[in-house]
Coordinates of N, CA and C and ligand atoms in Angstrom, one line a residue:
M655 N 67.4 -16.4 -24.3 CA 67.3 -17.5 -24.7 C 65.5 -18.0 -23.7
R656 N 65.5 -18.6 -24.6 CA 63.9 -18.9 -24.3 C 63.8 -20.8 -23.6
R657 N 62.7 -21.1 -22.9 CA 63.0 -22.3 -22.5 C 62.1 -23.2 -23.5
K658 N 63.0 -24.8 -23.7 CA 62.4 -25.2 -24.4 C 61.5 -26.9 -24.1
I659 N 60.5 -26.8 -24.4 CA 59.3 -27.3 -22.4 C 58.5 -28.6 -23.5
V660 N 58.8 -29.6 -22.7 CA 57.9 -31.0 -23.9 C 56.6 -31.0 -22.6
A661 N 55.3 -30.7 -22.1 CA 54.4 -31.2 -21.0 C 53.3 -32.0 -21.3
G662 N 53.4 -33.1 -20.7 CA 52.4 -33.7 -20.6 C 51.4 -33.3 -20.1
N663 N 49.9 -33.0 -20.6 CA 48.5 -33.5 -19.9 C 47.8 -34.2 -20.4
W664 N 47.6 -35.1 -18.9 CA 47.3 -36.4 -18.4 C 45.7 -36.4 -18.7
K665 N 44.9 -35.0 -18.7 CA 43.0 -35.1 -19.0 C 43.0 -36.0 -17.7
M666 N 41.9 -36.3 -18.0 CA 40.8 -37.4 -16.6 C 41.1 -38.7 -17.1
N667 N 42.8 -39.0 -17.0 CA 43.0 -40.3 -17.3 C 44.3 -41.0 -16.4
T668 N 43.8 -41.9 -16.0 CA 45.0 -43.0 -15.4 C 44.4 -42.7 -13.9
T669 N 44.1 -43.9 -12.7 CA 44.0 -44.1 -11.8 C 45.2 -43.8 -10.7
L670 N 45.2 -43.8 -9.8 CA 46.5 -43.3 -8.8 C 47.6 -44.4 -9.0
N671 N 47.4 -45.5 -9.1 CA 48.3 -46.6 -9.4 C 49.0 -46.5 -10.6
D672 N 48.0 -46.4 -11.6 CA 48.4 -46.0 -13.1 C 49.3 -45.1 -13.3
G673 N 48.6 -43.6 -12.9 CA 49.4 -42.7 -12.7 C 50.9 -43.1 -12.2
L674 N 50.8 -43.3 -10.7 CA 52.6 -43.4 -9.9 C 53.4 -43.8 -11.2
R675 N 52.5 -45.6 -11.5 CA 53.6 -46.2 -12.3 C 54.4 -44.8 -13.7
L676 N 53.1 -44.2 -14.6 CA 53.2 -44.0 -15.5 C 54.8 -42.9 -15.1
A677 N 54.5 -42.7 -13.7 CA 55.4 -41.0 -13.9 C 56.6 -41.4 -13.5
G678 N 56.7 -42.8 -12.5 CA 58.0 -43.5 -12.8 C 58.7 -43.9 -14.0
E679 N 57.8 -44.2 -14.9 CA 58.5 -44.8 -16.5 C 59.2 -43.4 -16.9
V680 N 58.0 -42.4 -16.7 CA 59.2 -40.9 -17.5 C 60.2 -40.8 -16.5
K681 N 60.2 -40.5 -15.4 CA 61.7 -40.3 -14.4 C 62.5 -40.9 -15.2
E682 N 62.5 -42.3 -15.0 CA 63.2 -43.1 -15.3 C 63.5 -43.1 -16.2
D683 N 63.1 -42.9 -18.0 CA 63.6 -42.8 -19.1 C 64.0 -41.6 -19.2
A684 N 63.8 -40.0 -18.5 CA 63.8 -38.8 -18.9 C 65.7 -39.0 -18.4
E685 N 65.6 -39.9 -17.6 CA 67.0 -40.4 -17.3 C 67.9 -40.8 -17.6
K686 N 67.6 -41.2 -18.7 CA 69.0 -41.6 -19.9 C 69.4 -40.3 -20.8
G687 N 68.5 -39.2 -20.5 CA 69.3 -37.7 -21.4 C 67.7 -37.5 -21.9
L688 N 68.2 -36.2 -21.9 CA 67.4 -35.3 -23.0 C 68.3 -34.1 -23.7
P689 N 67.3 -33.7 -25.3 CA 68.3 -32.7 -25.8 C 68.6 -31.9 -24.6
E690 N 69.7 -31.2 -24.7 CA 70.2 -30.0 -24.2 C 69.1 -28.5 -24.1
G691 N 68.5 -27.7 -22.8 CA 67.6 -27.3 -22.6 C 66.3 -27.3 -22.6
V692 N 66.2 -28.9 -23.1 CA 64.5 -29.4 -23.0 C 64.4 -29.6 -21.2
S693 N 63.3 -28.8 -21.2 CA 62.8 -29.4 -19.4 C 61.1 -29.9 -19.8
L694 N 61.0 -31.2 -19.1 CA 59.6 -31.6 -19.1 C 59.2 -31.7 -17.7
I695 N 57.5 -31.4 -17.9 CA 56.2 -31.2 -16.9 C 55.4 -32.4 -17.5
V696 N 54.8 -33.1 -16.3 CA 54.0 -33.4 -16.2 C 52.5 -33.3 -15.5
A697 N 51.5 -33.4 -16.0 CA 50.1 -32.2 -15.3 C 49.1 -33.7 -15.6
P698 N 48.8 -34.4 -14.3 CA 48.5 -35.6 -13.5 C 47.0 -35.0 -13.6
P699 N 45.9 -35.6 -13.7 CA 45.0 -35.0 -12.2 C 45.1 -34.9 -10.6
F700 N 44.7 -33.6 -10.2 CA 44.7 -33.3 -9.3 C 45.2 -34.7 -7.7
T701 N 44.6 -35.4 -8.4 CA 44.0 -36.7 -6.8 C 45.6 -37.2 -7.0
H702 N 46.4 -37.2 -7.7 CA 48.0 -37.7 -8.1 C 49.2 -36.9 -7.7
L703 N 48.6 -35.4 -7.4 CA 50.0 -34.4 -7.3 C 50.8 -34.8 -6.7
T704 N 50.6 -35.1 -5.4 CA 51.4 -35.7 -4.0 C 52.4 -36.5 -4.3
G705 N 51.8 -37.7 -4.8 CA 51.8 -39.0 -4.7 C 53.3 -38.5 -5.9
I706 N 52.9 -37.9 -6.7 CA 54.0 -37.9 -8.0 C 55.0 -36.6 -7.8
R707 N 54.6 -36.2 -6.9 CA 55.9 -35.4 -6.7 C 56.8 -35.8 -6.2
E708 N 56.9 -36.8 -5.3 CA 57.5 -37.9 -4.3 C 58.2 -38.7 -5.9
I709 N 57.6 -39.3 -6.7 CA 58.3 -39.9 -7.6 C 59.4 -39.0 -8.3
L710 N 59.1 -37.9 -8.9 CA 60.1 -37.0 -9.9 C 60.4 -36.9 -9.5
A711 N 62.0 -36.4 -10.3 CA 63.1 -35.5 -10.2 C 62.5 -34.6 -10.0
D712 N 63.5 -33.5 -9.5 CA 63.0 -32.3 -9.1 C 63.0 -31.5 -10.6
S713 N 64.3 -32.2 -10.8 CA 64.5 -31.1 -12.9 C 63.3 -31.7 -13.6
I714 N 62.0 -32.6 -13.2 CA 60.7 -32.9 -14.2 C 59.8 -32.2 -13.2
G715 N 59.2 -31.0 -13.7 CA 58.2 -30.1 -13.7 C 56.7 -31.0 -13.5
L716 N 56.1 -30.6 -12.2 CA 55.0 -31.1 -12.3 C 53.9 -29.5 -12.3
S717 N 52.0 -30.2 -13.0 CA 51.7 -29.1 -12.8 C 49.8 -29.9 -12.8
A718 N 49.1 -28.6 -12.5 CA 48.1 -29.1 -11.8 C 47.0 -28.9 -13.5
Q719 N 45.9 -29.4 -13.8 CA 45.3 -28.8 -15.1 C 44.0 -27.5 -15.5
N720 N 44.1 -27.2 -13.5 CA 43.4 -26.1 -13.6 C 43.2 -25.5 -12.5
C721 N 42.7 -24.6 -11.8 CA 42.7 -23.8 -10.8 C 41.3 -23.1 -10.4
A722 N 40.8 -22.9 -9.0 CA 39.8 -22.2 -8.7 C 40.1 -20.3 -8.9
T723 N 38.7 -20.2 -9.4 CA 39.2 -18.3 -8.8 C 39.4 -17.7 -7.5
D724 N 39.5 -18.7 -6.7 CA 39.6 -18.3 -5.3 C 40.2 -19.2 -4.6
D725 N 41.3 -18.4 -3.0 CA 42.4 -19.1 -2.9 C 41.7 -20.3 -1.5
S726 N 40.3 -20.0 -0.8 CA 39.1 -20.7 -0.2 C 37.8 -20.8 0.0
G727 N 37.0 -21.3 0.3 CA 36.0 -20.8 0.5 C 34.8 -21.9 0.5
A728 N 33.5 -21.7 0.3 CA 32.7 -23.1 0.1 C 32.6 -22.4 -1.4
F729 N 32.7 -23.2 -2.3 CA 33.1 -24.0 -3.4 C 33.6 -25.5 -3.5
T730 N 31.9 -26.2 -3.5 CA 32.6 -27.5 -3.0 C 32.7 -27.8 -4.6
G731 N 33.8 -28.5 -4.4 CA 34.4 -29.5 -6.0 C 36.0 -28.9 -5.9
E732 N 35.8 -27.5 -5.7 CA 36.8 -27.2 -6.3 C 38.3 -26.7 -6.0
V733 N 39.4 -26.7 -6.5 CA 40.8 -27.0 -6.1 C 41.9 -25.9 -6.1
S734 N 42.0 -25.2 -5.3 CA 42.4 -24.0 -5.4 C 44.1 -23.6 -5.7
A735 N 44.7 -22.8 -6.4 CA 46.2 -22.4 -6.7 C 47.0 -23.0 -5.4
K736 N 46.4 -21.7 -3.9 CA 46.5 -21.9 -2.9 C 47.5 -23.7 -2.6
M737 N 46.1 -24.5 -2.5 CA 46.7 -25.8 -2.6 C 46.8 -26.7 -3.6
I738 N 47.0 -26.4 -4.3 CA 48.0 -27.0 -5.6 C 49.2 -26.6 -5.3
A739 N 49.6 -25.5 -4.9 CA 51.3 -25.2 -4.7 C 51.6 -26.0 -3.4
S740 N 50.5 -26.1 -2.6 CA 51.0 -27.0 -1.4 C 51.6 -28.6 -1.2
T741 N 51.2 -29.0 -2.9 CA 51.5 -30.0 -3.7 C 52.8 -30.5 -3.4
G742 N 53.2 -29.7 -3.4 CA 55.0 -28.9 -4.7 C 54.7 -29.0 -6.0
A743 N 53.3 -28.7 -7.0 CA 53.5 -28.7 -8.0 C 53.9 -27.4 -8.1
E744 N 54.1 -26.5 -9.6 CA 54.9 -25.5 -10.0 C 54.1 -24.9 -11.2
Y745 N 53.5 -25.8 -11.7 CA 52.5 -25.0 -12.6 C 51.2 -25.3 -12.7
V746 N 50.4 -24.5 -13.7 CA 48.7 -24.9 -14.2 C 48.3 -24.7 -14.8
I747 N 47.6 -25.3 -15.8 CA 47.5 -25.5 -16.9 C 45.9 -24.7 -16.4
I748 N 45.9 -23.6 -17.6 CA 44.9 -22.4 -17.6 C 44.0 -22.4 -19.0
G749 N 42.6 -23.0 -18.5 CA 42.7 -22.1 -20.0 C 42.2 -23.3 -21.6
H750 N 42.5 -24.6 -21.0 CA 41.7 -25.3 -22.0 C 41.4 -25.1 -22.7
S751 N 41.1 -25.9 -23.9 CA 39.9 -25.3 -24.4 C 38.3 -26.6 -24.4
E752 N 38.8 -27.7 -23.4 CA 38.3 -28.7 -22.9 C 37.2 -27.5 -22.1
R753 N 38.3 -27.0 -21.3 CA 37.4 -26.0 -19.7 C 36.6 -25.0 -20.4
R754 N 37.0 -24.3 -21.5 CA 36.6 -22.8 -21.9 C 34.6 -23.7 -22.8
L755 N 35.1 -24.8 -22.7 CA 33.8 -25.2 -23.9 C 32.9 -26.2 -22.7
F756 N 33.4 -27.2 -22.6 CA 32.5 -28.1 -21.2 C 32.6 -27.5 -20.4
F757 N 32.9 -26.8 -19.5 CA 32.5 -26.2 -18.5 C 32.4 -24.4 -18.5
R758 N 32.3 -23.9 -19.8 CA 32.1 -22.6 -19.7 C 32.8 -21.6 -19.0
E759 N 34.2 -22.0 -19.2 CA 35.1 -20.9 -18.7 C 35.2 -19.7 -19.3
S760 N 34.8 -18.4 -18.4 CA 35.1 -17.5 -19.4 C 36.5 -16.5 -19.4
D761 N 36.8 -15.7 -20.1 CA 38.1 -15.0 -20.4 C 38.0 -14.6 -19.1
K762 N 37.1 -14.1 -18.8 CA 37.3 -12.9 -17.0 C 37.7 -14.1 -16.2
E763 N 36.8 -15.0 -16.0 CA 37.4 -16.0 -14.8 C 39.2 -16.7 -15.3
L764 N 38.8 -16.8 -16.3 CA 40.5 -17.1 -16.4 C 41.6 -16.0 -16.4
N765 N 41.1 -15.1 -16.1 CA 42.3 -13.9 -16.2 C 42.3 -13.9 -14.6
K766 N 41.1 -14.1 -14.0 CA 40.8 -14.2 -12.7 C 42.0 -15.6 -12.4
K767 N 42.2 -16.8 -12.9 CA 42.6 -17.9 -12.2 C 44.6 -17.7 -13.1
V768 N 44.5 -16.6 -13.7 CA 45.8 -16.5 -14.2 C 46.6 -15.4 -12.8
K769 N 46.1 -14.7 -12.6 CA 46.5 -13.8 -11.3 C 46.5 -14.6 -10.0
I770 N 45.8 -15.2 -9.7 CA 45.4 -16.0 -9.0 C 46.3 -17.2 -8.0
A771 N 47.0 -17.8 -9.8 CA 48.0 -18.8 -9.8 C 49.4 -18.3 -9.3
L772 N 49.1 -17.2 -9.9 CA 50.5 -16.1 -10.2 C 50.5 -15.5 -8.7
A773 N 49.8 -14.9 -8.1 CA 50.5 -14.8 -6.7 C 50.3 -16.3 -5.5
N774 N 49.8 -17.3 -6.1 CA 50.6 -18.4 -5.2 C 51.7 -19.2 -6.0
D775 N 52.5 -18.3 -7.0 CA 54.0 -19.0 -6.9 C 53.6 -20.2 -8.2
L776 N 52.6 -20.2 -9.2 CA 52.4 -21.0 -9.8 C 52.6 -20.2 -11.1
T777 N 53.3 -21.0 -11.8 CA 53.4 -20.9 -13.2 C 52.5 -21.1 -14.3
P778 N 51.7 -19.9 -14.9 CA 50.3 -20.4 -15.9 C 50.8 -20.9 -16.8
I779 N 50.3 -22.5 -17.4 CA 50.5 -22.5 -19.1 C 49.2 -21.7 -19.3
F780 N 49.3 -21.0 -20.4 CA 47.8 -20.4 -20.6 C 47.4 -21.2 -22.2
C781 N 46.2 -21.6 -22.2 CA 46.0 -22.1 -23.6 C 45.1 -21.5 -24.2
C782 N 45.1 -21.1 -25.9 CA 44.2 -20.2 -26.5 C 44.5 -21.3 -27.6
G783 N 43.2 -20.9 -28.5 CA 42.8 -22.0 -30.0 C 42.1 -21.0 -30.4
E784 N 41.8 -21.8 -31.8 CA 40.4 -21.3 -31.7 C 39.9 -22.7 -32.3
N785 N 38.7 -23.0 -32.6 CA 37.9 -24.1 -33.2 C 37.5 -24.1 -34.6
L786 N 37.1 -25.1 -35.5 CA 36.7 -25.9 -36.3 C 36.9 -24.9 -37.3
H787 N 35.1 -23.8 -36.7 CA 34.7 -23.0 -37.8 C 34.9 -21.4 -37.7
E788 N 35.8 -21.4 -36.8 CA 36.8 -20.2 -36.5 C 37.9 -20.4 -37.5
R789 N 38.2 -21.6 -37.4 CA 39.9 -21.6 -38.4 C 38.6 -21.6 -39.9
E790 N 37.7 -22.0 -40.2 CA 37.4 -22.0 -41.8 C 36.7 -20.3 -42.0
K791 N 36.4 -20.0 -41.3 CA 35.6 -18.6 -41.2 C 36.9 -17.2 -41.4
G792 N 37.8 -17.8 -41.4 CA 39.2 -17.2 -41.1 C 39.0 -15.9 -40.2
I793 N 39.0 -16.3 -38.8 CA 38.6 -15.4 -37.8 C 39.9 -16.1 -37.0
Y794 N 40.2 -16.7 -36.9 CA 41.1 -17.6 -36.1 C 42.0 -16.6 -35.3
K795 N 42.8 -15.9 -36.0 CA 43.7 -14.6 -35.3 C 43.3 -13.5 -34.9
E796 N 42.1 -13.1 -35.0 CA 40.9 -12.5 -33.7 C 41.0 -13.3 -33.0
V797 N 40.3 -14.5 -32.6 CA 39.8 -15.1 -31.7 C 41.0 -15.9 -30.7
V798 N 42.3 -15.9 -31.6 CA 43.4 -16.1 -30.5 C 43.9 -14.5 -29.5
R799 N 43.6 -13.9 -30.8 CA 44.0 -12.2 -29.8 C 43.2 -12.0 -28.7
N800 N 41.9 -12.0 -29.3 CA 41.2 -11.9 -28.1 C 41.3 -12.9 -26.4
Q801 N 41.6 -14.5 -27.0 CA 41.8 -15.0 -25.9 C 42.8 -14.3 -25.2
I802 N 44.3 -14.2 -25.7 CA 45.4 -13.4 -25.0 C 45.4 -12.4 -24.5
E803 N 44.1 -11.2 -25.2 CA 44.6 -9.7 -24.2 C 43.7 -9.9 -23.3
L804 N 42.1 -10.2 -23.4 CA 41.1 -10.8 -22.0 C 41.9 -11.8 -21.0
G805 N 42.9 -12.7 -21.7 CA 43.6 -13.6 -20.4 C 44.6 -13.3 -19.7
F806 N 45.4 -11.8 -20.3 CA 46.2 -11.4 -19.4 C 45.9 -9.6 -19.1
T807 N 44.8 -9.2 -19.0 CA 44.3 -8.4 -18.7 C 45.0 -7.9 -17.3
G808 N 45.8 -6.8 -17.4 CA 45.9 -6.4 -16.1 C 47.3 -7.2 -15.4
L809 N 47.8 -7.3 -16.5 CA 49.4 -8.3 -15.8 C 50.4 -7.3 -16.2
N810 N 51.5 -7.3 -15.3 CA 52.4 -5.9 -16.1 C 53.5 -7.4 -16.1
E811 N 54.4 -6.5 -16.8 CA 55.7 -7.2 -17.7 C 56.5 -8.3 -16.4
D812 N 56.2 -8.0 -15.6 CA 57.1 -9.2 -14.2 C 56.3 -10.3 -14.4
D813 N 55.1 -9.7 -14.8 CA 53.9 -11.1 -14.1 C 53.8 -11.7 -15.6
F814 N 53.9 -11.4 -16.5 CA 53.7 -12.0 -17.9 C 55.1 -12.6 -18.1
R815 N 56.2 -12.2 -17.2 CA 57.5 -13.2 -18.5 C 56.9 -14.6 -17.3
K816 N 56.7 -14.6 -16.1 CA 56.1 -16.0 -15.6 C 55.1 -16.9 -16.8
I817 N 55.2 -15.9 -18.1 CA 53.6 -17.1 -18.3 C 54.1 -17.8 -19.1
I818 N 53.7 -19.3 -19.4 CA 54.1 -20.2 -20.8 C 52.1 -20.1 -21.9
I819 N 52.6 -20.0 -22.3 CA 51.5 -19.8 -23.4 C 51.5 -21.3 -24.5
A820 N 50.1 -21.7 -24.6 CA 50.3 -22.8 -25.3 C 48.8 -22.7 -26.8
Y821 N 49.6 -22.9 -27.7 CA 48.9 -22.7 -28.7 C 47.8 -24.1 -29.2
E822 N 47.1 -24.1 -28.6 CA 46.1 -25.3 -29.1 C 44.6 -25.1 -30.2
P823 N 45.2 -25.7 -31.6 CA 43.9 -25.2 -32.2 C 43.1 -26.5 -31.8
V824 N 42.0 -26.3 -31.8 CA 40.6 -27.3 -30.8 C 40.3 -28.3 -32.0
W825 N 40.6 -28.1 -33.3 CA 40.1 -28.9 -34.2 C 41.1 -30.4 -34.4
A826 N 41.9 -29.6 -34.1 CA 43.7 -30.6 -33.8 C 43.5 -31.4 -32.4
I827 N 42.8 -31.0 -31.8 CA 43.5 -32.0 -30.6 C 42.1 -33.3 -30.5
G828 N 43.2 -34.4 -30.2 CA 42.2 -35.6 -30.1 C 41.7 -35.9 -31.2
T829 N 42.2 -35.5 -32.8 CA 41.4 -35.6 -33.5 C 42.1 -36.4 -34.4
G830 N 43.8 -37.1 -34.0 CA 44.6 -37.2 -35.3 C 44.9 -36.2 -36.2
K831 N 44.2 -34.8 -36.4 CA 44.4 -33.8 -37.3 C 45.4 -32.9 -36.4
T832 N 46.7 -33.3 -36.9 CA 47.8 -31.7 -36.6 C 48.1 -31.1 -37.6
A833 N 48.1 -29.3 -36.8 CA 48.1 -28.4 -37.7 C 49.7 -28.8 -38.7
T834 N 49.8 -28.1 -39.5 CA 51.0 -28.6 -40.6 C 52.1 -27.4 -39.8
P835 N 53.2 -27.5 -40.1 CA 54.1 -27.1 -39.7 C 54.2 -25.4 -39.8
E836 N 53.4 -25.2 -40.7 CA 53.4 -24.0 -41.4 C 52.5 -23.0 -40.8
Q837 N 51.1 -24.0 -40.5 CA 50.7 -23.3 -40.2 C 50.5 -23.1 -38.2
A838 N 51.3 -24.2 -37.7 CA 51.7 -23.4 -36.5 C 53.0 -22.7 -36.4
Q839 N 53.9 -22.5 -37.1 CA 55.0 -21.4 -37.3 C 54.5 -20.1 -37.3
D840 N 52.9 -20.0 -38.4 CA 52.2 -18.8 -38.5 C 51.9 -18.5 -37.1
M841 N 50.6 -19.1 -36.4 CA 50.1 -19.1 -35.6 C 51.0 -18.5 -34.3
H842 N 52.5 -19.3 -34.1 CA 52.9 -19.0 -32.9 C 53.8 -17.7 -33.3
S843 N 54.4 -17.3 -34.4 CA 55.3 -15.9 -34.4 C 54.0 -14.6 -34.4
F844 N 52.3 -14.8 -34.9 CA 51.6 -13.7 -34.7 C 51.3 -14.2 -33.0
I845 N 51.4 -14.5 -32.5 CA 51.2 -14.6 -30.8 C 52.1 -13.9 -30.2
R846 N 54.1 -13.9 -30.6 CA 54.8 -13.5 -30.7 C 54.9 -11.7 -30.8
D847 N 53.9 -12.2 -32.1 CA 53.6 -10.3 -32.2 C 52.7 -9.7 -31.1
L848 N 51.6 -10.1 -31.0 CA 51.0 -9.9 -30.5 C 51.8 -9.6 -28.8
V849 N 52.2 -10.4 -28.0 CA 53.1 -10.2 -26.9 C 54.1 -9.2 -27.0
K850 N 54.6 -8.7 -28.7 CA 55.6 -7.9 -28.6 C 54.8 -6.3 -28.0
K851 N 53.6 -6.5 -28.8 CA 53.3 -5.2 -28.9 C 52.3 -5.0 -27.7
L852 N 51.8 -6.2 -26.5 CA 51.3 -5.6 -25.5 C 53.0 -5.5 -24.7
Y853 N 53.1 -6.1 -24.4 CA 54.8 -5.5 -24.0 C 55.8 -5.3 -24.5
N854 N 56.4 -5.7 -24.9 CA 58.0 -5.5 -25.4 C 58.8 -6.6 -26.4
S855 N 59.5 -6.1 -26.8 CA 60.5 -7.6 -27.8 C 61.2 -8.0 -27.3
D856 N 61.9 -7.6 -25.9 CA 62.3 -8.9 -24.7 C 61.7 -10.0 -24.6
T857 N 60.4 -9.5 -23.4 CA 59.3 -9.9 -23.2 C 58.8 -11.4 -24.5
A858 N 58.4 -10.5 -25.1 CA 58.3 -12.1 -26.6 C 59.4 -12.8 -27.0
S859 N 60.7 -11.9 -27.1 CA 61.5 -13.3 -27.3 C 61.7 -14.3 -26.7
T860 N 61.5 -13.5 -24.8 CA 61.8 -14.4 -23.7 C 60.7 -15.8 -23.4
T861 N 59.3 -15.6 -24.3 CA 58.3 -16.5 -23.8 C 57.9 -17.6 -24.6
S862 N 57.8 -18.6 -23.9 CA 57.9 -20.0 -24.4 C 56.1 -19.9 -25.1
I863 N 56.2 -20.6 -26.1 CA 54.6 -20.7 -26.8 C 55.1 -22.4 -27.2
L864 N 54.0 -23.0 -26.9 CA 54.0 -24.5 -26.8 C 53.2 -24.4 -27.9
Y865 N 53.0 -26.0 -28.8 CA 52.3 -26.3 -29.5 C 51.2 -27.1 -29.1
G866 N 50.1 -27.2 -29.4 CA 48.9 -28.5 -28.9 C 48.3 -29.4 -29.7
G867 N 48.1 -30.0 -29.8 CA 47.0 -30.6 -30.7 C 47.3 -32.3 -31.3
S868 N 47.1 -33.2 -31.1 CA 47.7 -34.2 -32.1 C 49.2 -34.7 -32.7
C869 N 49.7 -34.2 -31.3 CA 51.4 -34.0 -31.5 C 51.6 -35.7 -31.2
K870 N 52.4 -36.1 -31.7 CA 53.4 -37.6 -31.4 C 54.9 -37.5 -32.0
P871 N 55.3 -39.0 -31.6 CA 56.6 -39.1 -32.1 C 56.6 -38.3 -33.5
S872 N 55.9 -39.0 -34.6 CA 56.4 -39.0 -36.0 C 56.1 -37.6 -36.4
N873 N 55.2 -36.7 -35.4 CA 55.3 -35.5 -36.1 C 55.6 -34.3 -35.3
A874 N 56.5 -34.6 -34.1 CA 57.1 -34.1 -33.2 C 57.8 -33.1 -34.1
R875 N 59.1 -33.6 -34.4 CA 60.3 -33.2 -35.0 C 59.7 -31.5 -35.9
E876 N 58.9 -31.9 -36.9 CA 58.7 -30.8 -38.1 C 57.8 -29.8 -37.5
I877 N 57.1 -29.9 -36.6 CA 56.5 -28.7 -35.8 C 57.4 -28.0 -35.3
F878 N 58.9 -28.9 -33.6 CA 59.5 -28.0 -33.3 C 60.5 -27.5 -33.8
E879 N 60.8 -27.9 -35.3 CA 61.9 -27.3 -36.2 C 61.8 -25.6 -36.4
N880 N 60.3 -25.4 -36.0 CA 59.7 -23.9 -36.4 C 60.7 -23.0 -35.4
S881 N 60.7 -21.9 -36.2 CA 61.8 -21.0 -34.9 C 61.1 -20.4 -34.0
D882 N 59.9 -20.1 -34.1 CA 58.8 -19.7 -33.0 C 57.8 -20.9 -32.3
V883 N 58.4 -22.1 -32.7 CA 57.5 -22.8 -31.6 C 58.3 -23.7 -30.6
D884 N 58.3 -23.9 -29.8 CA 59.5 -23.6 -28.2 C 59.1 -25.1 -27.4
G885 N 57.9 -26.2 -28.2 CA 58.0 -27.2 -27.7 C 56.5 -27.7 -27.6
G886 N 55.9 -28.4 -26.7 CA 54.7 -29.2 -27.0 C 53.5 -29.4 -26.1
L887 N 52.4 -29.4 -26.1 CA 51.4 -29.7 -25.0 C 50.4 -30.6 -25.3
I888 N 51.1 -32.0 -25.0 CA 51.0 -32.8 -25.6 C 49.8 -34.0 -24.5
G889 N 49.2 -34.5 -25.3 CA 47.8 -34.8 -24.3 C 47.9 -36.6 -24.6
G890 N 47.3 -36.9 -25.6 CA 47.2 -38.4 -25.4 C 48.7 -39.2 -25.7
A891 N 49.5 -38.5 -26.5 CA 50.8 -39.3 -26.7 C 51.6 -39.6 -24.8
S892 N 51.4 -38.4 -24.3 CA 51.7 -38.2 -22.8 C 51.7 -39.5 -22.3
L893 N 50.4 -40.2 -22.3 CA 50.0 -41.1 -21.3 C 51.1 -42.6 -21.6
N894 N 51.9 -41.9 -22.7 CA 52.6 -43.1 -22.4 C 54.4 -42.9 -22.5
A895 N 55.0 -43.4 -21.8 CA 56.0 -42.7 -21.5 C 57.4 -42.8 -22.6
D896 N 57.7 -44.0 -23.1 CA 58.1 -44.6 -24.7 C 57.2 -42.8 -25.9
D897 N 56.7 -43.4 -25.5 CA 56.0 -42.0 -26.4 C 56.5 -40.2 -26.3
F898 N 56.0 -40.4 -24.8 CA 56.3 -38.7 -24.2 C 57.8 -38.4 -24.6
L899 N 58.8 -39.4 -23.8 CA 59.8 -39.0 -24.4 C 60.4 -39.2 -25.9
A900 N 59.8 -39.7 -26.5 CA 60.3 -39.6 -27.5 C 60.1 -38.0 -28.5
I901 N 59.0 -37.9 -28.3 CA 58.7 -36.3 -28.7 C 59.4 -35.5 -28.1
A902 N 60.0 -35.6 -26.7 CA 61.1 -34.8 -26.1 C 62.0 -35.2 -26.3
R903 N 62.6 -35.9 -27.4 CA 63.7 -35.9 -27.8 C 63.9 -35.8 -29.4
S904 N 62.7 -35.4 -30.4 CA 62.8 -34.5 -30.9 C 63.1 -33.5 -31.7
F905 N 63.4 -32.6 -30.5 CA 64.3 -31.6 -30.6 C 65.6 -31.5 -31.2
Ligands
13P1584 P1 46.4 -34.3 -28.1 O1 47.6 -34.4 -28.0 O2 45.7 -35.7 -27.3 O3 45.7 -34.3 -29.0 O4 45.9 -33.1 -27.0 C1 46.1 -32.2 -26.8 C2 46.2 -31.4 -25.6 O5 44.8 -30.9 -25.3 C3 46.9 -31.0 -24.5 O6 46.4 -30.1 -23.5

């Protein structure tokens, strides 16, 4: 069985006080109950990790949104996987399209980040997805295949089994335009097949693949119903505890 996960990527939103309040609301609402087998993860900004770890129950996972390619050194402004792990966080988002686009993160760097995260016992939530131009040109599967093959280069099966994948079509992020359930299922099953080719069918069947891109309470159910969709990576809607929990309860 693979895990069902609903993760909230807060991006660069909330002051520390607002973030602590939001985490408290998420915790309180989650305690009212979640569908069986569904886990929650929140990914606040770095500055909030320590404070939020104290607020969240152990049952809610804590994630950073990025990590450095090295453990320590003269890299002004960077935050390492080792530092993230020392806050009590268990996950780190790697390769979000905003990092790839605005911060020019290359596949090679992302591969390094995946490896350093694993070396520090963090679970990478690895993002992939095509932009609108690539979708319209019909090359979206090649784009995602490349991102996955390059992002996981050199990872053995044991390490790969710790990975969570998030398929986030760039054209659906923050645009209000969600992938149709058919488009999501098509890409998720393509990714699972690729994992099967790179590793084996047992590994493929246990890899959680989340969907991200304008996922909200009104459309989560039809997306999560697909056999290869194991949950969501939620942006905007995760900034409201009611909406975030309503999405988690869509399973
Ligand atoms: P939105 O849910 O705001 O479209 O963002 C999705 C996302 O980028 C999550 O990582």
